[in-house]
Tab-separated table of N, CA and C in Angstrom:
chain	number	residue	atom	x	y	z
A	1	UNK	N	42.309	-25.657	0.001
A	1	UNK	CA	40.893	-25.977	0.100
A	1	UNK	C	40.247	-25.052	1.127
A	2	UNK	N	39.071	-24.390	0.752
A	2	UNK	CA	38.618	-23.588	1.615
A	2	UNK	C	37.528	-24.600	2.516
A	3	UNK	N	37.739	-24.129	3.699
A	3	UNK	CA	36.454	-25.168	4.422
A	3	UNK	C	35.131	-24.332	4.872
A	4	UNK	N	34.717	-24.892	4.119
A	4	UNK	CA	33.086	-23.780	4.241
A	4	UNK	C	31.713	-24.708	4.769
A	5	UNK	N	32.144	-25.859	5.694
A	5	UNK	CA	31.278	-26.612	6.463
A	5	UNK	C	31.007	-25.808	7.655
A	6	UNK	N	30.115	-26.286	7.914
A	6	UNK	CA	29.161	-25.389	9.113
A	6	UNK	C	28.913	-26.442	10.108
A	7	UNK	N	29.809	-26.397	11.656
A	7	UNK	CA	29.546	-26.818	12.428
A	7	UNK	C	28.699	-27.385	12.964
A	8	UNK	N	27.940	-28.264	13.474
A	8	UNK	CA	26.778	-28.790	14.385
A	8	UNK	C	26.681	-27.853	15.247
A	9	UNK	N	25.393	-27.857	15.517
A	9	UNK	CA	25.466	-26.834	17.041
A	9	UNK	C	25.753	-27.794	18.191
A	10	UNK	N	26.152	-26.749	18.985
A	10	UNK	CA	26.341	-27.818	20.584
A	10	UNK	C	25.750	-28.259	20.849
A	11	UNK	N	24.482	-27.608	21.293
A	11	UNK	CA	23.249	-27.478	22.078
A	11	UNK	C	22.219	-27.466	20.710
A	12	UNK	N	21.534	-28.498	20.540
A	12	UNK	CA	20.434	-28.242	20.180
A	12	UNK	C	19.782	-30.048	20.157
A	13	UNK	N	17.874	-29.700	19.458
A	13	UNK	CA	17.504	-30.749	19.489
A	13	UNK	C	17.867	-32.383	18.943
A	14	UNK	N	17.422	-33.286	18.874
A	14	UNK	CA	17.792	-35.030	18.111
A	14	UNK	C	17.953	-34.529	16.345
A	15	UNK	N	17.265	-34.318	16.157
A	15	UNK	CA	16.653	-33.762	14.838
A	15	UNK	C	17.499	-32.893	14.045
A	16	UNK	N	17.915	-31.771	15.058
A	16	UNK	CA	18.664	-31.289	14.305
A	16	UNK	C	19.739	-31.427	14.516
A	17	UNK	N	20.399	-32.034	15.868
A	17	UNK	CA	21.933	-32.884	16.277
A	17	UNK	C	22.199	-33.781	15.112
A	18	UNK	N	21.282	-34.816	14.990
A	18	UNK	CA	21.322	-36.049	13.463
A	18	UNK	C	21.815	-35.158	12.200
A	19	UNK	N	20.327	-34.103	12.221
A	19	UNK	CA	21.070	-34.009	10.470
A	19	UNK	C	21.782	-33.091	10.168
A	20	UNK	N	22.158	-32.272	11.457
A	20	UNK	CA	23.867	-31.017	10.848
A	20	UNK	C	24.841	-31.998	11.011
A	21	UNK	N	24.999	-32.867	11.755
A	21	UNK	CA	26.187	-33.941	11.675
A	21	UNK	C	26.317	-34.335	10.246
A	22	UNK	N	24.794	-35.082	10.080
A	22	UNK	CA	24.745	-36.135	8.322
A	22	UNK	C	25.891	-34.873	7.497
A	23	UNK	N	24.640	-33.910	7.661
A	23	UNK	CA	25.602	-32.798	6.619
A	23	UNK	C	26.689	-32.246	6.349
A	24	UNK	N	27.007	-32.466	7.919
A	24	UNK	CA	28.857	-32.037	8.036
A	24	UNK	C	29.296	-33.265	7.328
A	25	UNK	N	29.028	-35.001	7.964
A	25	UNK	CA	29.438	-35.551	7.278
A	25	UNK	C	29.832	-35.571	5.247
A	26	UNK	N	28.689	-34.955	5.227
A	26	UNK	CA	28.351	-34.693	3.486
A	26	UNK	C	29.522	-34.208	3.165
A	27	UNK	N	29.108	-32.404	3.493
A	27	UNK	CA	30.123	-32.031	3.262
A	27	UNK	C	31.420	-31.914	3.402
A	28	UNK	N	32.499	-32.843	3.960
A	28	UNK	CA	33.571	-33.022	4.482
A	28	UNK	C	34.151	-33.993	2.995
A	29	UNK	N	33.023	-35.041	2.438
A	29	UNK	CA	33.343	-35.626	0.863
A	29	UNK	C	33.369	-34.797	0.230
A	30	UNK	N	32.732	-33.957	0.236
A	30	UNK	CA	32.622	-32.890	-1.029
A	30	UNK	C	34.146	-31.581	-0.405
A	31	UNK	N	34.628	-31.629	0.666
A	31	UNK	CA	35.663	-31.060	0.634
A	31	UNK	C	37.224	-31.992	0.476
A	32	UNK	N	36.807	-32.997	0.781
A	32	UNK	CA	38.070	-34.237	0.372
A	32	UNK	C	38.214	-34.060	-1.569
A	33	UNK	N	37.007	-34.011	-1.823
A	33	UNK	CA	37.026	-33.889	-3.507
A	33	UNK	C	37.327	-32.666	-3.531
A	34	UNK	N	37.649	-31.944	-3.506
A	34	UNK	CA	37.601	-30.096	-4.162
A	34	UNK	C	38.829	-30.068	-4.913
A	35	UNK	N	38.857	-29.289	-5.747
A	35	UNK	CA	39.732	-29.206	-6.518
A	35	UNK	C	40.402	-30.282	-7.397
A	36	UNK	N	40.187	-31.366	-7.475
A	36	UNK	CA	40.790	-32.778	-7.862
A	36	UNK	C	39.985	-32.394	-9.427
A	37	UNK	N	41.204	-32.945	-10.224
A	37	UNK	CA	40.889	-33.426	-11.876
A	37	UNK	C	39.827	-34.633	-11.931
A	38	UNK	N	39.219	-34.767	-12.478
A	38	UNK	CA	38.483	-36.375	-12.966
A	38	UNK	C	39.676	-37.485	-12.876
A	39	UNK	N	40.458	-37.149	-13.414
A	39	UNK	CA	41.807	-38.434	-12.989
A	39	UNK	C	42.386	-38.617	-12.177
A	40	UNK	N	42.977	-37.534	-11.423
A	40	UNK	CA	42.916	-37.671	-9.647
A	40	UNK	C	41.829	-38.266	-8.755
A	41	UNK	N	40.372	-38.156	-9.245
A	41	UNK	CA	39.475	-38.504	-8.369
A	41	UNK	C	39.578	-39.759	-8.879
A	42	UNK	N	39.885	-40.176	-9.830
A	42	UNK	CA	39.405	-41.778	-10.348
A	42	UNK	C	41.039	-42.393	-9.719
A	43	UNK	N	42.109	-42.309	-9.416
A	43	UNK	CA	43.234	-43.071	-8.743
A	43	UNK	C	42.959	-43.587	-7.649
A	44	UNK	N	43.153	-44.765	-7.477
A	44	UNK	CA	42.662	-45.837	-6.816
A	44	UNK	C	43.891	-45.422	-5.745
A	45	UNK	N	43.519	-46.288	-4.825
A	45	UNK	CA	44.015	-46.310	-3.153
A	45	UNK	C	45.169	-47.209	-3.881
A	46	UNK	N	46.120	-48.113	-3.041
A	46	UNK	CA	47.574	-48.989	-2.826
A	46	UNK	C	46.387	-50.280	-3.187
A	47	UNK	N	47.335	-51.039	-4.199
A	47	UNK	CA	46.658	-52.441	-4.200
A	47	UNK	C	46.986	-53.607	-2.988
A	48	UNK	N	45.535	-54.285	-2.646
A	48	UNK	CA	44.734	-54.530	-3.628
A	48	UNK	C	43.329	-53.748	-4.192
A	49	UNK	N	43.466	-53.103	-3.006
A	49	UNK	CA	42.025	-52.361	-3.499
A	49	UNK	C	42.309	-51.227	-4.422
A	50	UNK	N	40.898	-50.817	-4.984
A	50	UNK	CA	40.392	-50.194	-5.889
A	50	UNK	C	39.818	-49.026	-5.579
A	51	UNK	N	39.954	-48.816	-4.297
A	51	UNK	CA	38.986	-47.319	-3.908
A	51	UNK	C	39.587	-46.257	-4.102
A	52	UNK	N	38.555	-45.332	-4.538
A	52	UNK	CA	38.626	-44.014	-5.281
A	52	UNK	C	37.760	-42.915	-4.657
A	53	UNK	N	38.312	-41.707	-4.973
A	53	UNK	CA	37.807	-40.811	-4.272
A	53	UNK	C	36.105	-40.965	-4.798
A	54	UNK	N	36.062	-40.967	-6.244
A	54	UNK	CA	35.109	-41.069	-6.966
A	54	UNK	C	34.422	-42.513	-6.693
A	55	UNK	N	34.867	-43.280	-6.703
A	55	UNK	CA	34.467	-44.737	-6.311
A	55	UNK	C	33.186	-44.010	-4.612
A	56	UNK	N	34.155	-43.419	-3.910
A	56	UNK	CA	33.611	-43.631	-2.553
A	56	UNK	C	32.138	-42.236	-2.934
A	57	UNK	N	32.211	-41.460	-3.883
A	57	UNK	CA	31.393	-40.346	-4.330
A	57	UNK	C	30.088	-41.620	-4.855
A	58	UNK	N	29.945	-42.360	-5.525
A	58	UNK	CA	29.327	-43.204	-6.481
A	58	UNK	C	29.110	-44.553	-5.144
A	59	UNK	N	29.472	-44.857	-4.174
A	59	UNK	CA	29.398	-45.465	-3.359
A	59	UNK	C	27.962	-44.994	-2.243
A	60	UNK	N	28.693	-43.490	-1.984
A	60	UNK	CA	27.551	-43.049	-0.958
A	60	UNK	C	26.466	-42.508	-1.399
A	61	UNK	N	26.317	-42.211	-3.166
A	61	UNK	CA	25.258	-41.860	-3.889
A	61	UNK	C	24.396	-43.146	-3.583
A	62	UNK	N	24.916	-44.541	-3.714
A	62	UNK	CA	23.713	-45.173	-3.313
A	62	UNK	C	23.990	-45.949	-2.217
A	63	UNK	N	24.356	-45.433	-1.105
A	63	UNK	CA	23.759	-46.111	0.181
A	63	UNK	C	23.151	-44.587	0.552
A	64	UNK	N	22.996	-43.777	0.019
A	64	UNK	CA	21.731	-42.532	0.127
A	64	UNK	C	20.555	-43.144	-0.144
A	65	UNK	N	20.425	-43.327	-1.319
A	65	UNK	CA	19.964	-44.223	-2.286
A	65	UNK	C	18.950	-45.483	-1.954
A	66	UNK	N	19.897	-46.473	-1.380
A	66	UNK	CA	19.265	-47.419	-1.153
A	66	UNK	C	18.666	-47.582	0.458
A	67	UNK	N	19.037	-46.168	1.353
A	67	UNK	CA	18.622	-46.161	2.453
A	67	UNK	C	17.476	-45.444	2.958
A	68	UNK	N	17.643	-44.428	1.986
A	68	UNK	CA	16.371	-43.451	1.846
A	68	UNK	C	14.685	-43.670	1.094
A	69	UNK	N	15.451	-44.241	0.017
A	69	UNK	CA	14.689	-44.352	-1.175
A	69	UNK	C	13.698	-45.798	-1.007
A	70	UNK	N	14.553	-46.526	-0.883
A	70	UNK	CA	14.475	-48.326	-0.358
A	70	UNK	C	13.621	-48.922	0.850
A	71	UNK	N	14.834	-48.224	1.819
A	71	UNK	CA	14.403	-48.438	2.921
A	71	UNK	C	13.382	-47.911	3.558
A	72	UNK	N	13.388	-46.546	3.832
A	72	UNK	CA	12.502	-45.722	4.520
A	72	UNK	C	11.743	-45.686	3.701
A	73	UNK	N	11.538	-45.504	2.472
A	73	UNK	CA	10.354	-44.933	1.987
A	73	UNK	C	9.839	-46.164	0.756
A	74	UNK	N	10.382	-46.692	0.331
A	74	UNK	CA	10.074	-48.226	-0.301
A	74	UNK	C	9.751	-47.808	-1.682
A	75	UNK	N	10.669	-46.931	-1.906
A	75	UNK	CA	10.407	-46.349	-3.974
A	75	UNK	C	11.260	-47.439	-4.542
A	76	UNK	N	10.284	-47.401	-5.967
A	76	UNK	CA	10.540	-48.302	-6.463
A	76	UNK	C	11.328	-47.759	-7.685
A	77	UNK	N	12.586	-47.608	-6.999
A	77	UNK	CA	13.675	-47.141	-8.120
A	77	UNK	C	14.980	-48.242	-8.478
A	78	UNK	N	15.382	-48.146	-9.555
A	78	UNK	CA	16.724	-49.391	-9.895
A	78	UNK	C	17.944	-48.899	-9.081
A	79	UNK	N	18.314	-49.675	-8.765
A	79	UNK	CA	20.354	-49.267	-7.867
A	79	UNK	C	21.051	-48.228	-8.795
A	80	UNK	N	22.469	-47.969	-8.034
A	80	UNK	CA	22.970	-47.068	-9.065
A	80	UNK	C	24.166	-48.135	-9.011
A	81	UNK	N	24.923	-47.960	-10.847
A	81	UNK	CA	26.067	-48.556	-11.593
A	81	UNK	C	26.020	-49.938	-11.306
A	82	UNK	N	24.564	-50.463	-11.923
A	82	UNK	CA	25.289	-51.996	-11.895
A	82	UNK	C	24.915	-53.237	-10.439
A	83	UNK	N	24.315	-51.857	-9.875
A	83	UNK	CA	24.774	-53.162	-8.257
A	83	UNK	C	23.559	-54.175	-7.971
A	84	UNK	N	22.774	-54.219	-8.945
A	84	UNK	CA	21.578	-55.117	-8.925
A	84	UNK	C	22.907	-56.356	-9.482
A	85	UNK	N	23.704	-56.807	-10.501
A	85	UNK	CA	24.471	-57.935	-10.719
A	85	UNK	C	25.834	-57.823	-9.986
A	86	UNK	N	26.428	-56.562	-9.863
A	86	UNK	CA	27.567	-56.385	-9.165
A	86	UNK	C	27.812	-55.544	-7.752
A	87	UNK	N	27.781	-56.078	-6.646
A	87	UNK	CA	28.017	-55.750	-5.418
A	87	UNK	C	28.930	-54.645	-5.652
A	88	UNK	N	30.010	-54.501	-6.153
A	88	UNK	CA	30.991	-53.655	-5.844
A	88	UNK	C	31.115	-52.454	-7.022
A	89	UNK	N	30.039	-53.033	-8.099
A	89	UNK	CA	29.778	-51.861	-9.259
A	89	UNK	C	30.341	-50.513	-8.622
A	90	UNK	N	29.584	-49.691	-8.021
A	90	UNK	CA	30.180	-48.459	-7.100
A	90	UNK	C	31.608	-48.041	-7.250
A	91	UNK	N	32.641	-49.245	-6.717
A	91	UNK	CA	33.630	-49.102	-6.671
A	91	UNK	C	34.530	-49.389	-7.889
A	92	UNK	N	34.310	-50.123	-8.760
A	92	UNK	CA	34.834	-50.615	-9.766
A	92	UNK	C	34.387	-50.045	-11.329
A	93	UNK	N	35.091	-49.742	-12.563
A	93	UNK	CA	34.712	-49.238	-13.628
A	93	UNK	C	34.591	-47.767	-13.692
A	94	UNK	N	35.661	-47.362	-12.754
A	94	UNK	CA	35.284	-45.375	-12.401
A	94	UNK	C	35.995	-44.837	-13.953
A	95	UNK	N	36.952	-45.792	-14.419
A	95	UNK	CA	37.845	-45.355	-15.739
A	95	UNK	C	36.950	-44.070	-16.826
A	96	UNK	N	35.880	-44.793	-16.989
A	96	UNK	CA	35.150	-44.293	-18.357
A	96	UNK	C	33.958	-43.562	-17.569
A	97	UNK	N	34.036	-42.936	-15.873
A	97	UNK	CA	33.085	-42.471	-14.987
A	97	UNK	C	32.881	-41.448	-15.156
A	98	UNK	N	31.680	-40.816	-15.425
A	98	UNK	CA	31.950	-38.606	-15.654
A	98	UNK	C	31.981	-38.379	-13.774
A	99	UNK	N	33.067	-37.687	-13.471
A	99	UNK	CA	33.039	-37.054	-12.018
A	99	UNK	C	31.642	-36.270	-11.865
A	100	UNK	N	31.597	-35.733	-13.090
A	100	UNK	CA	30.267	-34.372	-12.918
A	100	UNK	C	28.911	-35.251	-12.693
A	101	UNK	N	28.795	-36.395	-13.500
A	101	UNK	CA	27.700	-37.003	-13.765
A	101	UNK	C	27.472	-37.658	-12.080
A	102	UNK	N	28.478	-38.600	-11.745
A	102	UNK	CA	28.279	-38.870	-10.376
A	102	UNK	C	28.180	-38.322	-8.921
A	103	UNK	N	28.936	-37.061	-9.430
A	103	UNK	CA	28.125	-35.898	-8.286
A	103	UNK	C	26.975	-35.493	-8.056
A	104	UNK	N	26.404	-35.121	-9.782
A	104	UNK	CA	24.722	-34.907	-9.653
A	104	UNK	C	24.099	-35.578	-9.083
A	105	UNK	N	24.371	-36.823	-9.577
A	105	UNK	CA	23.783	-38.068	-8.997
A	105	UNK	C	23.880	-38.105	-7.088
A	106	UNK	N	24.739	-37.951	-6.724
A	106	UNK	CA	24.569	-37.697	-5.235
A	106	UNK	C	24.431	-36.271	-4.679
A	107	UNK	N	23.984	-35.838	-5.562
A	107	UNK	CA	24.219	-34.454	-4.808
A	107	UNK	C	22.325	-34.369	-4.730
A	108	UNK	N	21.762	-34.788	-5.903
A	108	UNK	CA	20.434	-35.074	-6.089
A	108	UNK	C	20.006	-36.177	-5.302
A	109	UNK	N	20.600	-37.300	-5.230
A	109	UNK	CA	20.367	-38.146	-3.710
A	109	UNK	C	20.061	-37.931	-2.531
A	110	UNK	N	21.491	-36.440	-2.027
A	110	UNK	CA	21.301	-36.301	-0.698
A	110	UNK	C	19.765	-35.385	-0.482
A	111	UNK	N	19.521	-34.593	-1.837
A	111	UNK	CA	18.957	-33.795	-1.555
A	111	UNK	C	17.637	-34.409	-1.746
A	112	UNK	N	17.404	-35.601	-2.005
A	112	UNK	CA	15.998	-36.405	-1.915
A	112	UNK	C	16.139	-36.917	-0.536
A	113	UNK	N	16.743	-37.334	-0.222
A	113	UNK	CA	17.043	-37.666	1.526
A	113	UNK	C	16.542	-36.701	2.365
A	114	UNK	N	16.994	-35.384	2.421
A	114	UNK	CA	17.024	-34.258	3.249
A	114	UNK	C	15.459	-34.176	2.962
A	115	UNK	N	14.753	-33.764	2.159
A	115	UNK	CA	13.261	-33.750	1.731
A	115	UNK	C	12.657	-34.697	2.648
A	116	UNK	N	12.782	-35.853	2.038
A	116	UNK	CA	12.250	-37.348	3.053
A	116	UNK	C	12.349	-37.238	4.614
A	117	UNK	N	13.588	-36.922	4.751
A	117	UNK	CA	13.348	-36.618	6.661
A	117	UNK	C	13.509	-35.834	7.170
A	118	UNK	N	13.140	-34.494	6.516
A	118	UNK	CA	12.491	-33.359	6.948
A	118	UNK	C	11.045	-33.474	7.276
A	119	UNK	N	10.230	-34.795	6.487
A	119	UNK	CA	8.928	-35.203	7.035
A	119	UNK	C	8.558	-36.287	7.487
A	120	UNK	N	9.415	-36.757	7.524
A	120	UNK	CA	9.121	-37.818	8.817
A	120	UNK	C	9.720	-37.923	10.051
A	121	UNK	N	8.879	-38.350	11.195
A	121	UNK	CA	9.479	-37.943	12.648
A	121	UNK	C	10.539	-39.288	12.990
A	122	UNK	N	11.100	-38.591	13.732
A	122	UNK	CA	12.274	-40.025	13.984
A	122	UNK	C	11.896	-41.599	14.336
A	123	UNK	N	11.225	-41.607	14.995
A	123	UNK	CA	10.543	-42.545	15.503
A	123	UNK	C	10.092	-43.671	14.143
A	124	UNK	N	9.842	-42.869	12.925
A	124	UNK	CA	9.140	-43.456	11.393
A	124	UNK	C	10.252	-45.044	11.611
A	125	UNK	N	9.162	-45.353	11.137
A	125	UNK	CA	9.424	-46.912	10.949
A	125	UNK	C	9.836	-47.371	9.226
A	126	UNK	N	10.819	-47.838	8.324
A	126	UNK	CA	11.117	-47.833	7.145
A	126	UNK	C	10.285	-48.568	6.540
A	127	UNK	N	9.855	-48.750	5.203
A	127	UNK	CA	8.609	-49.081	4.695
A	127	UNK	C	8.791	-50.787	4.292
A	128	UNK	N	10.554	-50.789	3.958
A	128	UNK	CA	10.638	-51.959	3.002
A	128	UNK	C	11.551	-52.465	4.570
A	129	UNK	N	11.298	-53.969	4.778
A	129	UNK	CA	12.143	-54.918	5.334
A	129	UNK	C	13.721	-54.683	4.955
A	130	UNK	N	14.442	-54.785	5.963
A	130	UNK	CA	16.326	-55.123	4.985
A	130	UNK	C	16.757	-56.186	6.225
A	131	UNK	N	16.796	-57.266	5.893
A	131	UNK	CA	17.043	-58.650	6.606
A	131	UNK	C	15.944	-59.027	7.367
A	132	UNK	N	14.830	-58.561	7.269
A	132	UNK	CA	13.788	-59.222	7.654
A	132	UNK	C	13.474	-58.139	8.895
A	133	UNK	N	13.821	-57.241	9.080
A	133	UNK	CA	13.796	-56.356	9.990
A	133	UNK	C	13.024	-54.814	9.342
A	134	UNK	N	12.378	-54.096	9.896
A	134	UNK	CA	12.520	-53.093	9.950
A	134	UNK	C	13.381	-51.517	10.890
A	135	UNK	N	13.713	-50.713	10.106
A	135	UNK	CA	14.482	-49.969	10.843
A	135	UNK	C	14.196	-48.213	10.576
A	136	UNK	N	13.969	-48.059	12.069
A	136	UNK	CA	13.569	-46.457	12.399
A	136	UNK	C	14.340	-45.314	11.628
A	137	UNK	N	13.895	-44.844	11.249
A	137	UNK	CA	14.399	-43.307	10.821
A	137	UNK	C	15.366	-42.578	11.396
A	138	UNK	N	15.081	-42.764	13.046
A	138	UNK	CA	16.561	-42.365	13.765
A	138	UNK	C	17.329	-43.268	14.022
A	139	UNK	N	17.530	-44.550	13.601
A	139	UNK	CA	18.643	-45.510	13.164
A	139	UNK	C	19.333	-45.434	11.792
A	140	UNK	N	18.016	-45.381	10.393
A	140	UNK	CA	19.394	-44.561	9.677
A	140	UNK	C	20.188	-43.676	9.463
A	141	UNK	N	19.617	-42.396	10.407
A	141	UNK	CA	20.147	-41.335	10.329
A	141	UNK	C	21.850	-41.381	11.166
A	142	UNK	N	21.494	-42.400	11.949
A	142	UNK	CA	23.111	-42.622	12.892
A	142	UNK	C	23.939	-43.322	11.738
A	143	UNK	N	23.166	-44.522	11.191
A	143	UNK	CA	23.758	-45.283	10.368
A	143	UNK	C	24.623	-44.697	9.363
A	144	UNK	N	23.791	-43.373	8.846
A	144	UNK	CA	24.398	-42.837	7.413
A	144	UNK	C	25.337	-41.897	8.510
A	145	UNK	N	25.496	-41.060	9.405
A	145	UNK	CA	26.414	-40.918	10.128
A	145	UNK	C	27.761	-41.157	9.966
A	146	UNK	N	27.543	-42.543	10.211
A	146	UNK	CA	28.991	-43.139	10.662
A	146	UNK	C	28.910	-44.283	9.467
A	147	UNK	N	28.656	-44.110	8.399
A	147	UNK	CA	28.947	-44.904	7.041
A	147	UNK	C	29.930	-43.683	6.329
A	148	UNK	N	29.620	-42.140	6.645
A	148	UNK	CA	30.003	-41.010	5.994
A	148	UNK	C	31.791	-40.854	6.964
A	149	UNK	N	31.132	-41.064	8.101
A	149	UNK	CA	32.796	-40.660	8.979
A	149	UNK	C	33.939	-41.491	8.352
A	150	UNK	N	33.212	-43.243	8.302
A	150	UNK	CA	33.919	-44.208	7.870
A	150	UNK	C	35.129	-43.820	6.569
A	151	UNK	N	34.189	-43.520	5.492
A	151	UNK	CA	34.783	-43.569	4.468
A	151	UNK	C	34.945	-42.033	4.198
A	152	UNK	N	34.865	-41.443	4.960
A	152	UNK	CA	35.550	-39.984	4.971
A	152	UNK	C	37.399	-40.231	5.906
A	153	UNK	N	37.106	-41.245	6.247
A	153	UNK	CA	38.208	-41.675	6.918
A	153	UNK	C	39.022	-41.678	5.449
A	154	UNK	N	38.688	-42.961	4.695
A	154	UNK	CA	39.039	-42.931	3.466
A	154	UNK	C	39.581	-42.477	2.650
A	155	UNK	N	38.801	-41.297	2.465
A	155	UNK	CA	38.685	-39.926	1.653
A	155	UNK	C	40.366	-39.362	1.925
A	156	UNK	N	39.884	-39.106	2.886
A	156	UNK	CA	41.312	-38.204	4.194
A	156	UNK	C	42.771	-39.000	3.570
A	157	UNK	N	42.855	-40.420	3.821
A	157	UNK	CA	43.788	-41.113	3.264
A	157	UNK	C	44.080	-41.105	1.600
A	158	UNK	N	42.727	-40.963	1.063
A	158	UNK	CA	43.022	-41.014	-0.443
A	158	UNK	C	43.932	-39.759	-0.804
A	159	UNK	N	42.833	-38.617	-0.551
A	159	UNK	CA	43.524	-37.622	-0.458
A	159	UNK	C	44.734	-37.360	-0.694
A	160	UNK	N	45.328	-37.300	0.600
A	160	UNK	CA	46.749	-37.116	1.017
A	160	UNK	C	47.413	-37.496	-0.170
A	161	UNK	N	47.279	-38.804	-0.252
A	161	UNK	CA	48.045	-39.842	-1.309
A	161	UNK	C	48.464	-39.016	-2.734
A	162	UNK	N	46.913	-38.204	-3.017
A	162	UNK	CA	47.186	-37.584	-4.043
A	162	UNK	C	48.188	-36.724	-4.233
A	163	UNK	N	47.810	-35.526	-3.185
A	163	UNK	CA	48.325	-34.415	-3.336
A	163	UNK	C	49.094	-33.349	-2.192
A	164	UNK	N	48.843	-34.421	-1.004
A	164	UNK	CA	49.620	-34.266	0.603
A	164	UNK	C	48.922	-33.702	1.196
A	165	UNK	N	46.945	-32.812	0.699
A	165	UNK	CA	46.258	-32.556	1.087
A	165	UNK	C	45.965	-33.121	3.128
A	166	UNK	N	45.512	-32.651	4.250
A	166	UNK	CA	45.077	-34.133	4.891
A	166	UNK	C	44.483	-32.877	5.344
A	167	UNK	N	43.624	-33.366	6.736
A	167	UNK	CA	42.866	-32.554	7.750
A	167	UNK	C	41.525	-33.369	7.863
A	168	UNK	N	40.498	-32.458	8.462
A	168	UNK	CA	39.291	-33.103	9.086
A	168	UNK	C	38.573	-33.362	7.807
């Protein structure tokens, strides 16, 4: 796997500390996936669970999704796979999943994200309530942060499993 992520800078502003991280985060999934078949990406973790490389691809497509889109900006778009009746849709039913199709899908996510808070200042307040709260722009940006490290944690473990792959 070639690693062609681009460091955070050391030194620099909130703004752009937040989103070369988000992006490293990004791209670190998209280097856990590289090279993997559609059937490698769809092999689930050790039971009981079900997580998949692809599962966790189709996972962070919509907490992009529902954090960007939803939250901050209050579009009125449907969930992705299901998760309006099924919580765990995301993770479950990857069998009959196109890898290609669910990449677009987040790859077009992140890149509606990146748009969105490239214009709004951190401080932005999110449009739609989520528990009765509203939450700042530089709270989801930590949030999606460390939702990406989390399950890049994941990733790292799935990985391996596959193909003895491991690293950052």
């Amino acid at each position: 796997m070639a690693d062609n992520r681009v460091d955070p800078p050391l030194a620099a502003d909130e703004r752009v500390t937040l989103s070369t991280f988000l992006d490293w985060q990004r791209d670190t999934l998209t280097l856990k996936c590289e090279g993997l078949t559609d059937e490698q990406l769809r092999l689930p973790a050790v039971e009981p669970s079900g997580m998949s490389l692809l599962g966790l691809v189709r996972h962070l497509a919509h907490v992009e999704r529902a954090w960007f889109r939803h939250v901050l900006c209050d579009e009125d778009v449907p969930l992705l796979w299901g998760k309006e009746t099924n919580r765990d849709a995301d993770f479950e039913n990857v069998d009959d999943t196109s890898a290609e199709e669910a990449f677009a899908i987040w790859r077009a996510e992140v890149e509606h994200a990146r748009e969105v808070s490239a214009g709004l200042p951190l401080d932005a307040l999110g449009k739609r309530l989520r528990h009765g709260e509203r939450f700042s722009h530089r709270w989801i940006l930590v949030h999606m942060i460390e939702e990406y490290a989390r399950h890049n944690g994941h990733a790292d473990l799935l990985r391996e499993r596959i193909d003895g792959t491991t690293g950052e």
